[in-house]
Each structure stands twice: as structure tokens, then as C-alpha cells.
Amino acid sequence: MSDHSSSRAIHEFLAEAEEIIENLNRGLVSMGEQVESGEIDPDTVNAIFREAHSIKGLSGMFGFDDISQLSHQMENLLDSLRLGKLSLSRQMLEVLFQGVETLARLVSGKADDDAFQLDLGPVMALIENLLEGEPDPAADLLDGIDLDSSLLNVLTEYEEHRLRENLSRGRRLLLVKANFSLASFDQELAELTDALKKTGELISTLPSPGDADDRIGFQLLVGTDRELSEVSAAIDRDSVKFEEVHRKPPSSGAHPTTANPTVTNAEVEDVATGSELTDPVAGADEQAASLRSFSRTVRVDIEKLDNLMNIVGELVLSKGAIQRIAEEIKDKVSNDLAADLHKATRGLERRLDELQAGVMEVRMVPISQLFDKMTRIVRRVANEHGKSVSLDIRGAETELDKLIVEDLTDPLMHIIRNAIDHGIETPEERKSAGKEERARISLHASQKGNHVVIEVQDDGRGIDPQRVRQKAIEKGLISSEVVLSREEVHDLLFMPGFSTRDEVSDLSGRGVGMDVVKNNIAALSGMIEIDSEPGQGTTMTITLPITLAIIKALIVRASGQTYAVPINSVLETLMLDPAVIETIERREVIELRNSTLPLLRLSEAFDLPLNEHHEEKLFVAVVGLAEKRLGIVVDELLGQQDVVIKSLGRTLSFVKGIAGAADLGSQRTILVLDVGGLMSEALRAEVGAHV
Amino acid sequence: MAAKILIAEDSPTMRSLIVSTIAALGDYEIVEAANGFEALRILPREKVDLVITDINMPDINGLELVSFVKNNPNYQNTPLFIISTESSERDREKGMALGADAYLVKPFSPEELQSLIRQYLPQEA
């Protein structure tokens, strides 16, 4: 490792490397789509090449020789591709995907331990094989054009290749010359560039000293199928001149012709007009403005945002306290001052809400960050199992808290791996079942109120309820007499110990680790449900809150203990006469608008001592996630409040039914209920009751 | 008056590495450009004493920047270093032919860069 390797610098490198890998992956996916259509976009290939080039250079600086070697080989392969020495094949795309996958594993491994290593032999050998097939470059076409050497000399190898490519396709080469004021050239050049790209391929942009001290000149080389007059009409800018770059006559020793005829929209003498020619060089403000980056993005460590969120949370609590005091003063002392204080707290509340929303928004990232990773998983796992799978992604722009997205990676990966491994049939099986040989997995995200719903759907063999039931009986999870609905059978898959590794190949294997997946999702206050049609496929639906940091909660009390219930799970609250509670199959239920609502007494769920005094009335918080409903029975409802959730930490993460702790602002800490967890425990108990 | 160094490099990590390497040398002022475009905006507005540029950048590449600097009477005497990787040898040769004063091959050590800077921008004792 070089002396560049302070831990902060390494952290920065890994963050950028992760971003580069995501870009590589995205680029390869779009290149894959282009393979289908047979038309490869040179910009895509070049962008991917540049990403590989960047990660190679960076990893070398940090002494990560393995990342550097692999990205170097990938860069060579991409270089040959972009320079036209190799053409893109399915096999090459596969190898590149494997390379990116390996890079991703290396980077994530080194994030935990910088000594992490992988065997790169196989993937390096694959790349090597492809590179050995490299043919000699074709005869040079560049000798055949009448282009000034000052332009030829600044073309990178890639730009030279693009120029050859345009020539070999018989496209017309145009040289576009423009002169702009230094004060505004960036905008004008960007406009010109955009307009030119609509008429053909922009190969190179060469800046040169302008025709006056405060001006800058540009020569842009464009390959196009259009006539020169057509392009100049499309651009329609007075100060832009167009020349056609002619091909030399085929005789050897041709003399370059002198200046080509030029076309201008107007032979403009650049007459100085005051405003255009002032160079904003004086004044510190202008200097600062001139150094502004074009990029409007700031990369921030999520911990800093957590910190900010905590401060906002504390402010919310302080605001609550001030509001209470203001209310009291208003009630006791009725004067102008009290009214003003009350008004001021309302103003504070509005601003604080905005601040809170702003910080939340900063934490939000599109779920595409996660879905993009899944494309790699699908590709790899499908290849490993000899299955043909297409991935259909929808709703990738849906936004979620960055931390939730991170924590969702493993469960989602597990679900997808399971779907391919056990759910999807081999192409032969699918053919004989009258299905398309290529299976389909669709990954669909959408926002519903304060929740995000992620559906993972496959069109595989589905789950056989008979076999799941049989397995549960063998394992002693249910008795053999019991009759279960399809939904109850699916819930069995989430029971710990439902399946064990040595029986993965037996039945569909869908239960492998599903209890872990469920717990991980529950830890995010989320919920997972299964729906499956034998022979048709399986859908896993994950419902998650958009953010975890500050929530509105319903404060309840049971057996003298106070708890917070996240309000976004509460559908309604009821006052309940204990006399209307019925018991069906040892479960307490009530009739609510013509349907049966199962009840869960919070005191019983947490083994709290029951209240001594006779229950005259009880309260119910009806909670719901996805399609399920449950009535949580408590002694009192104390009202709504903003609470800041704090994690219980790893040591207490095993506690079922609790999502975290919250500060009530009056020096009291209460527990926040994990509604998803409580619901699945309670509703599973219905299944358990059959044992 | 501290000498001013312009760094044109599109990778933020690589840029911050170069910045910290130069900062360790002491009294230099550093101006950063995230691409060739930005470097073009900075050049007329700052009195730059040294330019360090990557070759592979989007829109305006390092070679185009070298050509601009070395063909411009205002900056042609300003020393310019190219940073490139082993594989872009041809592009590096082109850069040197266009008038670049020195090149560094990634990965380079901080000492390599520091000694080049000392050579071209000796600090007053």
C-alpha cells in the first residue's frame, strides 16, 4: 500500500469504486440491449471503457493490485472493442459481466477488510482468451483525408478509431468552427454541441485561442450522413462556420488542397458589443463563480445525515415541549404575550416540518441502486443453473431511505436467488410444460402512501402446498389432522427450521433461510408475504416504510407500560366492550364491519402482569400491513406524537415485536412496536394453534 | 505569492489524492477542474503556474487541453504534466509531441509527483 492509503482516503476510494461499478453495470446492461438490436452505440462503449480506466488508475494508487489487474484486463478488452479491433459478442458481454461482478465482490470485501482477496484466475483467463482473438487493425483510412495535422494530433486513440469508423461507413466529415466570448462560451458551446449531436456523431472538440483576447475558438469534428447545407441550416447560428473535410484523391502523393470552401450562416465580423466582451475577471465574487463545478452533486457519508436527522429529531422533541408549555400558558394566562408565544410556536412547527422533510429527502435514493445490482445476480445465478431468465424492472425511480436500500440488498438477493434456483424450471421443463423457454422475473417497486411495495414475481413452477404441508408435518411444526388454507401453508415457509440445508434439493427449497429474510425485513419495520399458484409462479411482496428515522406514533399503554405504535400502520382505533370479544379456535376475535378481526392483547404478547382492576373498557388499535389486519388490545390510548426511533442495538435485536426505542422528550424512553413482526407472530400463532 | 497549480481530472478521488500530495509540499495554491471544459474556464481567469491534466476526460480531452495551452501565447510557457495509464502510451506520446513538459504514469507515487513539481516550480527558500 502506498502512503495514499489513509483510512479516510480508502473510504473515499471505495465509495467512488462502488459508484463506478454501478455505472459499469448499467453500461453493460444497455450494451446488452444493443447487442439484441445489432447496433452498438460508441458512446456507451466509450463510457464503459472510461469507467474501467478510472477504477484501474485509482485502485493502483491505493495499492489494491488485484482490483487494478482485473480492471486493467477489462480495460484492454473494452479498448479493443471501442477501437474496433474486436466486435461485441454475447460471450464477450458475459465475460465483462463476470468481470464487473468480481470487481464488485472485491470492493465490498475490501470495505470490511482491506486484505480481502479472491481467486481472479478464471475470469482473467476468460478475458485473455478473448483478447488473443484480436485481429490486426485495418489499413489506415486517416491518410486518405485532408484534415489539418493540428486536429489529427489531438485525437486520442479512441477518437481516431471513431473517425475511421465514420469514414469506413462513408459518412461526410464536417469541420465546424466557432468563436465565443470567454464570458459565456460554456453555455454557447454546450448548445452548439447538443445541436450537432442531433445531426451526427461529434468526434472531437478542439479549443484554440480566439480571434481576440477575450474570446475562445473551437473546432468541432462531426461525422454525419447529412448534407453540409442541411447541417448548417439545422444549427442556424451566425458565428458558426462549416467546412467539409474532403477525401484525398486516391493517387499517391496527393497534395493537400488549400482551404476548403466554407459555408457560414452569415459571414460575421465579430464586432465588439460591450456586454459580450467584458471578461469577468475582476472581483472576487466573479472569480468564485468562475470556479464553480458543473456537477451539482455532493457525496455525503450517511452517518452525517444520521447525525443531522438525530438533531432534527431532538428539535422536534424540544418543539413539542415548548408547544406544551405555550398551551399551558395560554390556558392559565390569557394575555397577548401568551397568544404571541402560541403563534410563534406554530411558526416554529411549520419550519421544523420543512426542515425534517428536507433532511428526509436528502436521504432518499432511487431503488434503481438496488435493482441494478439484481441484474447482475440474475445473470450470474441463471448461468450457474443453466436457466434462461429475463428480468423485467419497473418503478426503479421509486425512492427509499438510503439505509433501508442498503439493508434490503441481502434479503432481496436471497429471494431472487431462491426464485431462480428453485422456482424457475430448466428450459426443457418449461418447454414440455408449454411455457416460453425463457423465464421471466419481474421486479416492481411502487409507492403507496408512506410505504414502498416491492414485488418479486416469477413465472416458474410455483409452490406445491401439499409438499410444504408434508414437510411441516415431518418436522413436527403442525399436526397431520390440521387443514390449512393456502395462505397458511405459505406462512409455514417463514417458520424457523422449516427447511434445513441438507434438504435443499427436496421440494422447492423456498424455505431455505426465508425466516432470516423475514427477520431482516421485519427489522426494517417491513413485512413480506407470499402468493403462489402451482405451475404458474410465485410472487413475494415486501412492504416497507419509506423512512425509519422520525415517525408519527400513537402512544398506548398496557399494564402500566407505555408503547409507541407507528401511525402509518394504524388504520383506526376503537373503544371495546370486553363482552363483545368472541373466541374462535382459541383465538380472540371481534366482528368488525362484517369481517372477523383477530385480536392480540399487548399485555399477553409481552408477558406483562394483567391489570388488577376490572376491565370495563378496552381500546383497540387496528393495524394493517399489505392485506393483513390485526387488533392490538391496550388499556389506554394516550394520543399522537412525533417520536425519534433509535435502534436497540445488536444485543437486543432478537426481541420480537419491538422495532426500537423512542425518546418522548420528557426524559422518558419507551419502546416502539414492530407492527409487521407482531402481526406475523400473531397470525402465525393461528397456524401454530393447529398443532 | 504562492505558485498556483491547476488540476484537470474527472475522478474526484484521484483529484483529492493529487491535492493532498501537493498540499504536503507546502505553500502552493491549488485550483481544481472536474473536466477539460472547466479547465478552459479557469485558465483565463487565474494566473496559473502549472497545469496537471488527465488524458481521458469527457467532452474536451487532455490532448485537446495540452494543444490549447501550448498554442496560446498567454499560457504556452506554463509547464504542463500529463497523467495517464500504462495502456495509453500512444496518447501519452501525442501529448508530449503537443508540448507537454512531463508525464506521470498511474499509479504514481506521491514522491514522483512532488519531485516533478519541485523541478518545475522551485519554491523560494
GROMACS .gro file of C-alpha atoms in nm, chain A residues 2-4 9 12-13 16-17 46 49-50 53-54 56-62 68 72 75-76 79 82 150 152-160 164 182-187 189-190 193 197 203-210 213 216-218 279-281 286-287 289-295 299, chain B residues 4 6 9-18 20-21 29-42 44-46 54-69 71-75 83-91 94-95 97-98 105-111:
model
  144
    2SER     CA    1   0.125   0.345  -0.083
    3ASP     CA    2   0.120   0.640   0.152
    4HIS     CA    3  -0.202   0.747  -0.013
    9ALA     CA    4  -0.884   0.815   0.157
   12GLU     CA    5  -1.339   0.770  -0.041
   13PHE     CA    6  -1.187   0.535  -0.297
   16GLU     CA    7  -1.614   0.603  -0.579
   17ALA     CA    8  -1.531   0.245  -0.683
   46ASN     CA    9  -1.651   0.451  -2.456
   49PHE     CA   10  -1.416   0.192  -2.108
   50ARG     CA   11  -1.362   0.516  -1.920
   53HIS     CA   12  -0.995   0.304  -1.687
   54SER     CA   13  -1.082   0.514  -1.381
   56LYS     CA   14  -0.784   0.083  -1.268
   57GLY     CA   15  -0.597   0.408  -1.213
   58LEU     CA   16  -0.749   0.464  -0.869
   59SER     CA   17  -0.701   0.113  -0.735
   60GLY     CA   18  -0.338   0.121  -0.847
   61MET     CA   19  -0.284   0.441  -0.650
   62PHE     CA   20  -0.420   0.273  -0.339
   68SER     CA   21  -0.608  -0.290  -1.060
   72HIS     CA   22  -0.669  -0.336  -1.642
   75GLU     CA   23  -0.997  -0.203  -1.986
   76ASN     CA   24  -0.786  -0.377  -2.253
   79ASP     CA   25  -1.033  -0.074  -2.552
   82ARG     CA   26  -1.410   0.062  -2.876
  150SER     CA   27  -0.319   2.018  -3.571
  152LEU     CA   28  -0.520   1.489  -3.610
  153ASN     CA   29  -0.257   1.533  -3.341
  154VAL     CA   30  -0.502   1.593  -3.060
  155LEU     CA   31  -0.722   1.292  -3.131
  156THR     CA   32  -0.691   1.021  -2.870
  157GLU     CA   33  -0.663   0.668  -3.000
  158TYR     CA   34  -1.033   0.623  -2.944
  159GLU     CA   35  -1.127   0.939  -3.131
  160GLU     CA   36  -0.906   0.825  -3.421
  164ARG     CA   37  -1.203   0.579  -3.912
  182LEU     CA   38  -1.487   3.386  -2.278
  183ALA     CA   39  -1.764   3.508  -2.053
  184SER     CA   40  -2.027   3.282  -2.199
  185PHE     CA   41  -1.851   3.017  -2.406
  186ASP     CA   42  -1.950   2.721  -2.191
  187GLN     CA   43  -2.320   2.770  -2.243
  189LEU     CA   44  -2.058   2.558  -2.674
  190ALA     CA   45  -2.295   2.325  -2.489
  193THR     CA   46  -2.262   2.057  -2.916
  197LYS     CA   47  -2.512   1.567  -3.186
  203ILE     CA   48  -1.582   1.312  -3.277
  204SER     CA   49  -1.364   1.584  -3.125
  205THR     CA   50  -1.378   1.934  -2.978
  206LEU     CA   51  -1.053   2.128  -3.008
  207PRO     CA   52  -1.029   2.460  -2.826
  208SER     CA   53  -0.792   2.724  -2.961
  209PRO     CA   54  -0.707   3.086  -2.885
  210GLY     CA   55  -0.990   3.309  -3.002
  213ASP     CA   56  -0.801   3.826  -2.618
  216ILE     CA   57  -1.202   3.148  -2.742
  217GLY     CA   58  -1.222   2.944  -3.061
  218PHE     CA   59  -1.338   2.587  -3.112
  279ASP     CA   60  -1.434   3.935  -1.911
  280PRO     CA   61  -1.549   3.879  -1.557
  281VAL     CA   62  -1.200   3.867  -1.425
  286GLU     CA   63  -1.697   3.655  -1.016
  287GLN     CA   64  -1.381   3.459  -0.959
  289ALA     CA   65  -1.839   3.193  -0.975
  290SER     CA   66  -1.593   3.102  -1.244
  291LEU     CA   67  -1.459   2.814  -1.039
  292ARG     CA   68  -1.796   2.657  -0.988
  293SER     CA   69  -1.811   2.296  -1.085
  294PHE     CA   70  -2.059   2.186  -1.350
  295SER     CA   71  -2.151   1.900  -1.127
  299ARG     CA   72  -2.143   1.296  -0.191
  695LYS     CA   73  -0.084   2.823  -0.844
  697LEU     CA   74  -0.443   2.376  -1.194
  700GLU     CA   75  -0.903   1.533  -1.362
  701ASP     CA   76  -1.254   1.391  -1.372
  702SER     CA   77  -1.218   1.136  -1.093
  703PRO     CA   78  -1.286   1.313  -0.761
  704THR     CA   79  -1.080   1.058  -0.568
  705MET     CA   80  -0.780   1.093  -0.797
  706ARG     CA   81  -0.815   1.471  -0.776
  707SER     CA   82  -0.819   1.470  -0.398
  708LEU     CA   83  -0.515   1.241  -0.396
  709ILE     CA   84  -0.323   1.483  -0.613
  711SER     CA   85  -0.323   1.607  -0.077
  712THR     CA   86   0.010   1.512  -0.238
  720GLU     CA   87  -0.234   2.725  -0.422
  721ILE     CA   88  -0.449   2.463  -0.596
  722VAL     CA   89  -0.735   2.513  -0.841
  723GLU     CA   90  -0.941   2.211  -0.940
  724ALA     CA   91  -1.125   2.138  -1.264
  725ALA     CA   92  -1.351   1.835  -1.294
  726ASN     CA   93  -1.312   1.823  -1.673
  727GLY     CA   94  -1.140   1.989  -1.969
  728PHE     CA   95  -1.428   2.229  -2.007
  729GLU     CA   96  -1.384   2.365  -1.658
  730ALA     CA   97  -1.008   2.395  -1.708
  731LEU     CA   98  -1.078   2.616  -2.012
  732ARG     CA   99  -1.292   2.843  -1.798
  733ILE     CA  100  -1.032   2.868  -1.526
  735PRO     CA  101  -0.810   3.293  -1.849
  736ARG     CA  102  -0.932   3.386  -1.502
  737GLU     CA  103  -0.645   3.260  -1.291
  745ASP     CA  104  -0.555   1.357  -1.712
  746ILE     CA  105  -0.590   1.246  -2.076
  747ASN     CA  106  -0.916   1.058  -2.075
  748MET     CA  107  -1.184   1.310  -1.989
  749PRO     CA  108  -1.529   1.353  -2.141
  750ASP     CA  109  -1.602   1.631  -2.394
  751ILE     CA  110  -1.263   1.801  -2.404
  752ASN     CA  111  -0.983   1.551  -2.353
  753GLY     CA  112  -0.637   1.609  -2.209
  754LEU     CA  113  -0.469   1.625  -2.550
  755GLU     CA  114  -0.706   1.897  -2.663
  756LEU     CA  115  -0.627   2.085  -2.344
  757VAL     CA  116  -0.250   2.048  -2.399
  758SER     CA  117  -0.289   2.176  -2.754
  759PHE     CA  118  -0.491   2.475  -2.631
  760VAL     CA  119  -0.237   2.567  -2.361
  762ASN     CA  120  -0.074   2.712  -2.875
  763ASN     CA  121  -0.189   3.005  -2.671
  764PRO     CA  122   0.060   3.291  -2.631
  765ASN     CA  123  -0.084   3.359  -2.284
  766TYR     CA  124  -0.001   3.016  -2.145
  774ILE     CA  125  -0.124   1.188  -1.611
  775SER     CA  126  -0.208   0.869  -1.792
  776THR     CA  127  -0.212   0.495  -1.752
  777GLU     CA  128   0.035   0.243  -1.886
  778SER     CA  129  -0.204   0.140  -2.162
  779SER     CA  130  -0.243   0.482  -2.316
  780GLU     CA  131   0.118   0.504  -2.430
  781ARG     CA  132   0.026   0.636  -2.775
  782ASP     CA  133  -0.189   0.910  -2.632
  785LYS     CA  134   0.097   1.251  -2.862
  786GLY     CA  135   0.069   1.470  -2.554
  788ALA     CA  136   0.460   1.587  -2.901
  789LEU     CA  137   0.199   1.859  -2.845
  796VAL     CA  138   0.204   0.703  -1.530
  797LYS     CA  139  -0.073   0.589  -1.297
  798PRO     CA  140  -0.022   0.455  -1.039
  799PHE     CA  141   0.247   0.705  -0.945
  800SER     CA  142   0.393   0.760  -0.601
  801PRO     CA  143   0.347   1.089  -0.420
  802GLU     CA  144   0.726   1.134  -0.434
   0.00000   0.00000   0.00000
